[in-house]
PDB file of C-alpha atoms in Angstrom:
ATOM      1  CA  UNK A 101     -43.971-124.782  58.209  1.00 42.00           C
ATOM      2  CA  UNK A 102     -48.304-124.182  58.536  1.00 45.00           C
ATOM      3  CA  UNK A 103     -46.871-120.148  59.219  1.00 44.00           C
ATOM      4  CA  UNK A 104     -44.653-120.066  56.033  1.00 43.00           C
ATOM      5  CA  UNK A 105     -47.756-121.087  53.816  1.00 44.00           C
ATOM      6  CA  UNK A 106     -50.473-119.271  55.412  1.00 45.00           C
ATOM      7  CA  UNK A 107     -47.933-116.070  54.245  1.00 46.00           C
ATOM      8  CA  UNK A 108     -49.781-114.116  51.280  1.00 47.00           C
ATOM      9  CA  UNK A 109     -47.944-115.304  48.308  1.00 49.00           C
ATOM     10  CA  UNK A 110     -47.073-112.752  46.186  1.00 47.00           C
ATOM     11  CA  UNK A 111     -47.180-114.168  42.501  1.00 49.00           C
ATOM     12  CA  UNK A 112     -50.805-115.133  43.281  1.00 54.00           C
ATOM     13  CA  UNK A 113     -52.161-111.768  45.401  1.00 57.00           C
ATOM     14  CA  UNK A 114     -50.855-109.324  43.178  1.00 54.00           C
ATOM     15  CA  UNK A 115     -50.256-105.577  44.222  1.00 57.00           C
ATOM     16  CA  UNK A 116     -53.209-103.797  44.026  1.00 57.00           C
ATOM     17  CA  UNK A 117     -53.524-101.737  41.046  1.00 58.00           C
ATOM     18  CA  UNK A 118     -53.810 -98.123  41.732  1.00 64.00           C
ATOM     19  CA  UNK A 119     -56.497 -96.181  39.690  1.00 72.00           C
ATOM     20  CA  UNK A 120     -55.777 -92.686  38.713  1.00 79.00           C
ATOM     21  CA  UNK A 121     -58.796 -90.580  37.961  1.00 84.00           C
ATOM     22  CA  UNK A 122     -59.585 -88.507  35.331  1.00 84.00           C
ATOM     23  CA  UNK A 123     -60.292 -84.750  35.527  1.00 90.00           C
ATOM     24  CA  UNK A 124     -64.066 -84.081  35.978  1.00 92.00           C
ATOM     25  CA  UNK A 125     -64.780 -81.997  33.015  1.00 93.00           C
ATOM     26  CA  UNK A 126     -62.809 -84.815  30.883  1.00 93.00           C
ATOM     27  CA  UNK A 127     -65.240 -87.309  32.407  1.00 93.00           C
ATOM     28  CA  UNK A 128     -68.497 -85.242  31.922  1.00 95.00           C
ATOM     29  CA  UNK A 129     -67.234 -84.781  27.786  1.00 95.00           C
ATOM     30  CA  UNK A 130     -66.776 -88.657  27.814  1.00 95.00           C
ATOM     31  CA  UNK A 131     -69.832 -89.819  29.485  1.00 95.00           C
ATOM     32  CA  UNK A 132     -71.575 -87.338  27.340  1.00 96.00           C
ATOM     33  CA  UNK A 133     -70.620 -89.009  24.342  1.00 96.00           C
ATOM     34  CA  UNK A 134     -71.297 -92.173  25.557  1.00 96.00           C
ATOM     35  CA  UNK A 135     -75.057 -90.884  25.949  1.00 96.00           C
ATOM     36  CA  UNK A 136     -75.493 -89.628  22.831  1.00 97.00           C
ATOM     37  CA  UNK A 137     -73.327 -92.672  21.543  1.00 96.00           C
ATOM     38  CA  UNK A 138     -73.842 -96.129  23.429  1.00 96.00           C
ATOM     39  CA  UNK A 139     -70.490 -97.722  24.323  1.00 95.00           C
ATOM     40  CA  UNK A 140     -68.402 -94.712  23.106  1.00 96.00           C
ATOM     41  CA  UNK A 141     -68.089 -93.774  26.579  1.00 95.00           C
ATOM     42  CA  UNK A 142     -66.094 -97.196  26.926  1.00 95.00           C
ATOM     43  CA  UNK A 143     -64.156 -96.570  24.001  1.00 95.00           C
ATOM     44  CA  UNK A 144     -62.959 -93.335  25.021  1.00 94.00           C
ATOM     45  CA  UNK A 145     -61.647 -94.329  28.049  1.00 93.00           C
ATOM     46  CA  UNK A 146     -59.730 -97.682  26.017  1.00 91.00           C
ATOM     47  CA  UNK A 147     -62.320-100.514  26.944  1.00 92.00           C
ATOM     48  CA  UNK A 148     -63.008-101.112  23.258  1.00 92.00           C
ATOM     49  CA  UNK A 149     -64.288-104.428  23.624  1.00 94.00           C
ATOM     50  CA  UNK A 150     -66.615-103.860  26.650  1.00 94.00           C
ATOM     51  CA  UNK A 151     -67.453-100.445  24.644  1.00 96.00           C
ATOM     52  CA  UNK A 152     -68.439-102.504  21.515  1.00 96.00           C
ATOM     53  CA  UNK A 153     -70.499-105.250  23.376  1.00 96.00           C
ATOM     54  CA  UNK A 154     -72.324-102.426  25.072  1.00 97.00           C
ATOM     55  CA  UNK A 155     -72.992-100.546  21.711  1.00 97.00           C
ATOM     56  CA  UNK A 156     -74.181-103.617  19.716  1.00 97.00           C
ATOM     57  CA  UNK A 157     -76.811-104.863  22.979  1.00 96.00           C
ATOM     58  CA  UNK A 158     -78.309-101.414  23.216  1.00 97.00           C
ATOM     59  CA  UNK A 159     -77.993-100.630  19.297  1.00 97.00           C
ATOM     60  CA  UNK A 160     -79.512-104.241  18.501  1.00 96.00           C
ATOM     61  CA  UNK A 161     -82.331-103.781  21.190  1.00 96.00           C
ATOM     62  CA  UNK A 162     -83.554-100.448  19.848  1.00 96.00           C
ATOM     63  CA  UNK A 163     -83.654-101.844  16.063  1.00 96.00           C
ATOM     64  CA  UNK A 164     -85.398-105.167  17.554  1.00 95.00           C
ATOM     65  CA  UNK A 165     -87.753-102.494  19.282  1.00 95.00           C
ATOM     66  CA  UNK A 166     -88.152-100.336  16.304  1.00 95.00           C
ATOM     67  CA  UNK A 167     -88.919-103.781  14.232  1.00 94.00           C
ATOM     68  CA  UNK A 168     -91.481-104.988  16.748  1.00 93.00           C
ATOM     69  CA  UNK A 169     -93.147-101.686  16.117  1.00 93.00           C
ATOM     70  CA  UNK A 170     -92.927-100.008  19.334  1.00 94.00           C
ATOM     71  CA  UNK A 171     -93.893 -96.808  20.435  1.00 94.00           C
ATOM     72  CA  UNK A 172     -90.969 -94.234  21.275  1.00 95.00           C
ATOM     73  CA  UNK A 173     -92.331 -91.394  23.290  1.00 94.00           C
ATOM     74  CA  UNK A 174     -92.321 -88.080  22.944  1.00 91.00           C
ATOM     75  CA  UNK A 175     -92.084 -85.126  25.960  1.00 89.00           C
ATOM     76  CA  UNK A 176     -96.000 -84.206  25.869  1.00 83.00           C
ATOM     77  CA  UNK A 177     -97.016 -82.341  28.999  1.00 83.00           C
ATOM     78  CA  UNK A 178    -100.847 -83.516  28.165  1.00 86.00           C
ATOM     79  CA  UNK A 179     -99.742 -86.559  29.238  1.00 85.00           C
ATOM     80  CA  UNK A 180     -97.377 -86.485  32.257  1.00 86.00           C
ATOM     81  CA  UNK A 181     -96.831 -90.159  33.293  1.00 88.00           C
ATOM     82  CA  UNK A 182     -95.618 -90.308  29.460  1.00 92.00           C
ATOM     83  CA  UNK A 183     -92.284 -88.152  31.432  1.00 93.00           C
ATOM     84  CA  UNK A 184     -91.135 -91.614  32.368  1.00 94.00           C
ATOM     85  CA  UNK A 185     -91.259 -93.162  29.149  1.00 95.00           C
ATOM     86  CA  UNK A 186     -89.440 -90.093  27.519  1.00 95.00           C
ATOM     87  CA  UNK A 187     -86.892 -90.479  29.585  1.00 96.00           C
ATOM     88  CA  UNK A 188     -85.992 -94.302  28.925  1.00 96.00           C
ATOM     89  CA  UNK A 189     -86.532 -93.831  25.717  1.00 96.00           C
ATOM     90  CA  UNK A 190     -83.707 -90.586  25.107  1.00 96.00           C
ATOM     91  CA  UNK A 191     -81.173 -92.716  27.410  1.00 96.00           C
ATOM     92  CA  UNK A 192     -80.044 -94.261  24.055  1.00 96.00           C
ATOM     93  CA  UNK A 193     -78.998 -91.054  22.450  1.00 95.00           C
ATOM     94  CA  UNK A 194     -78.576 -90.036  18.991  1.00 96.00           C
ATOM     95  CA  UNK A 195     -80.859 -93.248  17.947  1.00 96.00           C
ATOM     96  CA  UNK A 196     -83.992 -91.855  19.257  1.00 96.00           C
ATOM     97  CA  UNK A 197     -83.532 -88.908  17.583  1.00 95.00           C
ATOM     98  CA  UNK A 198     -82.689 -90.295  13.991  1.00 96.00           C
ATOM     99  CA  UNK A 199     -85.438 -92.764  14.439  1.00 95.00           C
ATOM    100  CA  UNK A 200     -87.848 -89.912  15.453  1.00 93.00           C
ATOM    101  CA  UNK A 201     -86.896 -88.078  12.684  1.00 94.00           C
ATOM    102  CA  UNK A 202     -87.470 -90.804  10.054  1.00 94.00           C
ATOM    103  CA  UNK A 203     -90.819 -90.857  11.812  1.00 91.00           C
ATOM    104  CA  UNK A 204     -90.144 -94.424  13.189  1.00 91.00           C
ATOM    105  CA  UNK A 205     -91.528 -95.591  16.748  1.00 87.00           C
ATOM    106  CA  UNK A 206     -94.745 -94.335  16.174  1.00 88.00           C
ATOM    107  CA  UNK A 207     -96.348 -97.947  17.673  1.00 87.00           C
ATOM    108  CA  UNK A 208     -98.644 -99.727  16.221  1.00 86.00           C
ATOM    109  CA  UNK A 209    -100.800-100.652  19.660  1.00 87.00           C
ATOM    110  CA  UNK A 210    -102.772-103.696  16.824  1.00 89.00           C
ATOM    111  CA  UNK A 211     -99.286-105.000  16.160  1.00 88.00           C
ATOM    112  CA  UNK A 212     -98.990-108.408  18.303  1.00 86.00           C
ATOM    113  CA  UNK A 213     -95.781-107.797  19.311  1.00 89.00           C
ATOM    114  CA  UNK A 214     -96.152-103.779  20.366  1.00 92.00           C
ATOM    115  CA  UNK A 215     -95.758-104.245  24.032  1.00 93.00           C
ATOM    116  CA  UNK A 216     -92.441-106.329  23.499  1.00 93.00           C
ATOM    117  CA  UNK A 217     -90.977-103.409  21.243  1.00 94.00           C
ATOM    118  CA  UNK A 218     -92.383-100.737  23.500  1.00 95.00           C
ATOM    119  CA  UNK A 219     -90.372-102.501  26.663  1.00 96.00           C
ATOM    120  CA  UNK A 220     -87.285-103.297  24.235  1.00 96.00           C
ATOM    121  CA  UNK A 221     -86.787 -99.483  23.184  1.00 96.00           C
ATOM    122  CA  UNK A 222     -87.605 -98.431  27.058  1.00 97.00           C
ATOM    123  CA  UNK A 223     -85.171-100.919  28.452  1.00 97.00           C
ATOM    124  CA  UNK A 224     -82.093-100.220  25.834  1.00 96.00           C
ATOM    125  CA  UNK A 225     -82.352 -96.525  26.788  1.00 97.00           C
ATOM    126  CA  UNK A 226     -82.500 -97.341  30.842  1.00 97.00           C
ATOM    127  CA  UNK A 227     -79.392 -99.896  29.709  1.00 97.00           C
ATOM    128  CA  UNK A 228     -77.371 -97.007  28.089  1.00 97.00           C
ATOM    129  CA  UNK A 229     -78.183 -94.929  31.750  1.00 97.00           C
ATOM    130  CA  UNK A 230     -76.151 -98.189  33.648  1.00 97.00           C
ATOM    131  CA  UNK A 231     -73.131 -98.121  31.074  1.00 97.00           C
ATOM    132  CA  UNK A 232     -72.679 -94.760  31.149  1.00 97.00           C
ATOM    133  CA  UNK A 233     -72.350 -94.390  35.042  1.00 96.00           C
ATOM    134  CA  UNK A 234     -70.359 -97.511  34.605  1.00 96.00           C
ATOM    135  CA  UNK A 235     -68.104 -95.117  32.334  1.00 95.00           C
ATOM    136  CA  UNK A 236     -67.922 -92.732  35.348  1.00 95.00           C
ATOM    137  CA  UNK A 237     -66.976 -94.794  37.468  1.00 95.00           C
ATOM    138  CA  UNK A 238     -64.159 -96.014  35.621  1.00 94.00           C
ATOM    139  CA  UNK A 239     -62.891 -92.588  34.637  1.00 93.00           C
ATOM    140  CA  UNK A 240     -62.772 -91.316  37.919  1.00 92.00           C
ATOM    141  CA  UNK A 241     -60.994 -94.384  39.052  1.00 90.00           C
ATOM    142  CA  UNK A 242     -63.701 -95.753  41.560  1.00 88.00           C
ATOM    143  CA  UNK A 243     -63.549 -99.271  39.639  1.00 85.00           C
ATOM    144  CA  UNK A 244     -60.865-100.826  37.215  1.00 82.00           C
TER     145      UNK A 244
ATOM    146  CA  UNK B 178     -91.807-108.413  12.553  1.00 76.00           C
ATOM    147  CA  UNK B 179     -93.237-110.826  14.945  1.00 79.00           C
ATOM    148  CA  UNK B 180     -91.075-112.598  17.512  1.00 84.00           C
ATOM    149  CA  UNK B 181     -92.999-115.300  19.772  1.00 88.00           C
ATOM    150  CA  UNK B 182     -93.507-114.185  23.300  1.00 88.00           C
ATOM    151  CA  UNK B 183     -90.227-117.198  24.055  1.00 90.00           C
ATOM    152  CA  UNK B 184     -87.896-115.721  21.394  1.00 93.00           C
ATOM    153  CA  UNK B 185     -88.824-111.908  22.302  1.00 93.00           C
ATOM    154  CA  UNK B 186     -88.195-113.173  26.155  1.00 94.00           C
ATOM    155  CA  UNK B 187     -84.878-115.214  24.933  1.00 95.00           C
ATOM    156  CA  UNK B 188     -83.050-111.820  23.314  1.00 95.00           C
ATOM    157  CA  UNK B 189     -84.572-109.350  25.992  1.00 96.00           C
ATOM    158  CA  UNK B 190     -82.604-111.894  28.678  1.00 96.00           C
ATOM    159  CA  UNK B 191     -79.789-112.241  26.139  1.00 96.00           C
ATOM    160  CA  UNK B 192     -79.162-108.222  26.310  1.00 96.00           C
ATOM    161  CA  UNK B 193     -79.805-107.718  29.706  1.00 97.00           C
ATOM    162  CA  UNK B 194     -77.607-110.353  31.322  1.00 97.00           C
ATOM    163  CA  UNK B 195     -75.105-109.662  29.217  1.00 97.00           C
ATOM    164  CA  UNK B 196     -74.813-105.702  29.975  1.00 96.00           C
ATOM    165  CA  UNK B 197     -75.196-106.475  33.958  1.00 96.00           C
ATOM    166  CA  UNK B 198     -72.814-109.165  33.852  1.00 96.00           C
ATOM    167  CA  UNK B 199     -70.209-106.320  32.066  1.00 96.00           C
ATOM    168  CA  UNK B 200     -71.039-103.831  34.525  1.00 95.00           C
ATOM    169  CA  UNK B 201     -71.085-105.170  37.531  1.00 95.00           C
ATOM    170  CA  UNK B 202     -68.534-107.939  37.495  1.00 93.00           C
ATOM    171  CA  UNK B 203     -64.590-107.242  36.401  1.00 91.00           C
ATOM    172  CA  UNK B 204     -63.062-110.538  35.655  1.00 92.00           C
ATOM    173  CA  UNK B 205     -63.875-112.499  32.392  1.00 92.00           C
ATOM    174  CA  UNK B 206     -64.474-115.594  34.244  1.00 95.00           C
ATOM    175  CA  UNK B 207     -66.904-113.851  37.018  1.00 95.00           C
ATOM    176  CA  UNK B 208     -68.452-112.072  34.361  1.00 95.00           C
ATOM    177  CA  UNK B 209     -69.132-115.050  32.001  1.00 96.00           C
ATOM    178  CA  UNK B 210     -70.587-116.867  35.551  1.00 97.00           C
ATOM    179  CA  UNK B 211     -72.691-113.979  36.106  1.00 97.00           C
ATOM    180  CA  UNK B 212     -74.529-113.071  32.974  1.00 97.00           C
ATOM    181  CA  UNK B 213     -74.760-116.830  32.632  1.00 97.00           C
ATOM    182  CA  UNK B 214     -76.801-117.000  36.108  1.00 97.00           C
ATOM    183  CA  UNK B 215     -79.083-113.560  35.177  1.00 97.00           C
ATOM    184  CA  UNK B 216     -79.307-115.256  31.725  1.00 97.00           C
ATOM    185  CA  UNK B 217     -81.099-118.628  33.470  1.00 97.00           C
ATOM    186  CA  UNK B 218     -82.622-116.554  36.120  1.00 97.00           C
ATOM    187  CA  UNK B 219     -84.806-114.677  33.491  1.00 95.00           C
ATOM    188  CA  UNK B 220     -85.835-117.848  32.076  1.00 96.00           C
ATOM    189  CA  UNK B 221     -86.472-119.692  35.371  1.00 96.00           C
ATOM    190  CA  UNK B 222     -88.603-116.811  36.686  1.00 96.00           C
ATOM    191  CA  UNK B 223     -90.410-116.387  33.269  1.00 93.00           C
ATOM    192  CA  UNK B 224     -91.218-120.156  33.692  1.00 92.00           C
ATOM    193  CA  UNK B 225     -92.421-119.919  36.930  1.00 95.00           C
ATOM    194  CA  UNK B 226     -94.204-117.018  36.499  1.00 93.00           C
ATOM    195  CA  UNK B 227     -96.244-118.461  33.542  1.00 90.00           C
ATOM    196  CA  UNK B 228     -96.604-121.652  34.932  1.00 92.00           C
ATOM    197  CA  UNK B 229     -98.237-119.869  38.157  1.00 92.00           C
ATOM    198  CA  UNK B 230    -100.257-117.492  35.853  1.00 90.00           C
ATOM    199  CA  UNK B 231    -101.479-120.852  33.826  1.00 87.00           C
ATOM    200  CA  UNK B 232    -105.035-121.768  35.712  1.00 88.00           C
ATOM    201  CA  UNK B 233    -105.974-118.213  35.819  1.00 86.00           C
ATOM    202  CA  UNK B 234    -108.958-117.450  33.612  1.00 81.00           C
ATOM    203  CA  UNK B 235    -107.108-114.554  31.480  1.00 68.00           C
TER     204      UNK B 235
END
């Protein structure tokens, strides 16, 4: 009887589910757009709901950032440790670009809350990195 | 606008937990349990920190 129920039952291990994988240039184009887009990536690939939640955290963090008047960086070669904050900051896309252009994130160091804002627009853009390799992953089937 | 260091802490851990806990975990229920733990983490070590930070002369 004890070897009949230590058998794997099957309506509570289901089958595992096997994950097809997309073609890499398909991937690239979506993972693309979820760079320059947060959480289209997600909604490309038919995870609309994880593909919103991810667009409204990192969409929401870079407008509490903006608010909280912090500084979005530019690529200045005077200034090379200012690399690293370039490159958070353009991980969220089309955003920084718009905001740049409406001359917003210039960071107002007097402002109390500038530091908060600087780390809040950093952060969102190293965020939007994360969900976008999550994206890979899913599209080439490493993870359901 | 001006968030107090707390509230500015309480939406940064907000955000964060909630993108880890959709990334790294599959199932609603583990990821719920998840970015509920990094949610209380962030506070717990923000606590701790501060509290060890308190006697310094700053």
């Amino acid at each position: 009887m004890d070897q009949v129920n230590d058998q794997p039952n099957s309506s509570t291990h289901p089958a595992p589910v096997e994950l097809k994988p997309m073609n890499m240039a398909a991937t690239l184009a979506i993972c693309s757009g979820g760079w320059l887009v947060p959480g289209l990536a997600h909604v490309l690939i038919g995870r609309w709901v994880r593909g919103l939640i991810f667009a409204a955290c990192v969409l929401l963090m870079f407008a509490f950032g903006l608010a909280m008047h912090g500084k979005l960086y530019d690529l200045e070669f005077d200034e090379p440790l200012h690399v690293f904050a370039f490159i958070a900051n353009i991980g969220t896309g089309i955003p920084y670009w718009i905001a740049e252009r409406l001359n917003l994130g210039i960071g107002t160091m007097t402002w109390p809350s500038y530091d908060y804002g600087t780390t809040y627009l950093w952060v969102c853009g190293l965020l939007n990195y994360l969900i976008v390799l999550d994206a890979f992953d899913i599209a080439q089937g490493r993870k359901p | 606008m001006i968030l107090s260091h707390f509230t500015a802490l309480l939406l940064f851990a907000l955000f964060v937990s909630t993108v880890f806990a959709l990334i790294t975990k599959n199932e609603p229920r583990e990821q719920v349990r998840y970015g509920v733990f990094v949610f209380l983490s962030f506070l717990a070590v923000a606590f701790a920190v501060g509290w060890i930070m308190y006697p310094l002369p700053l």
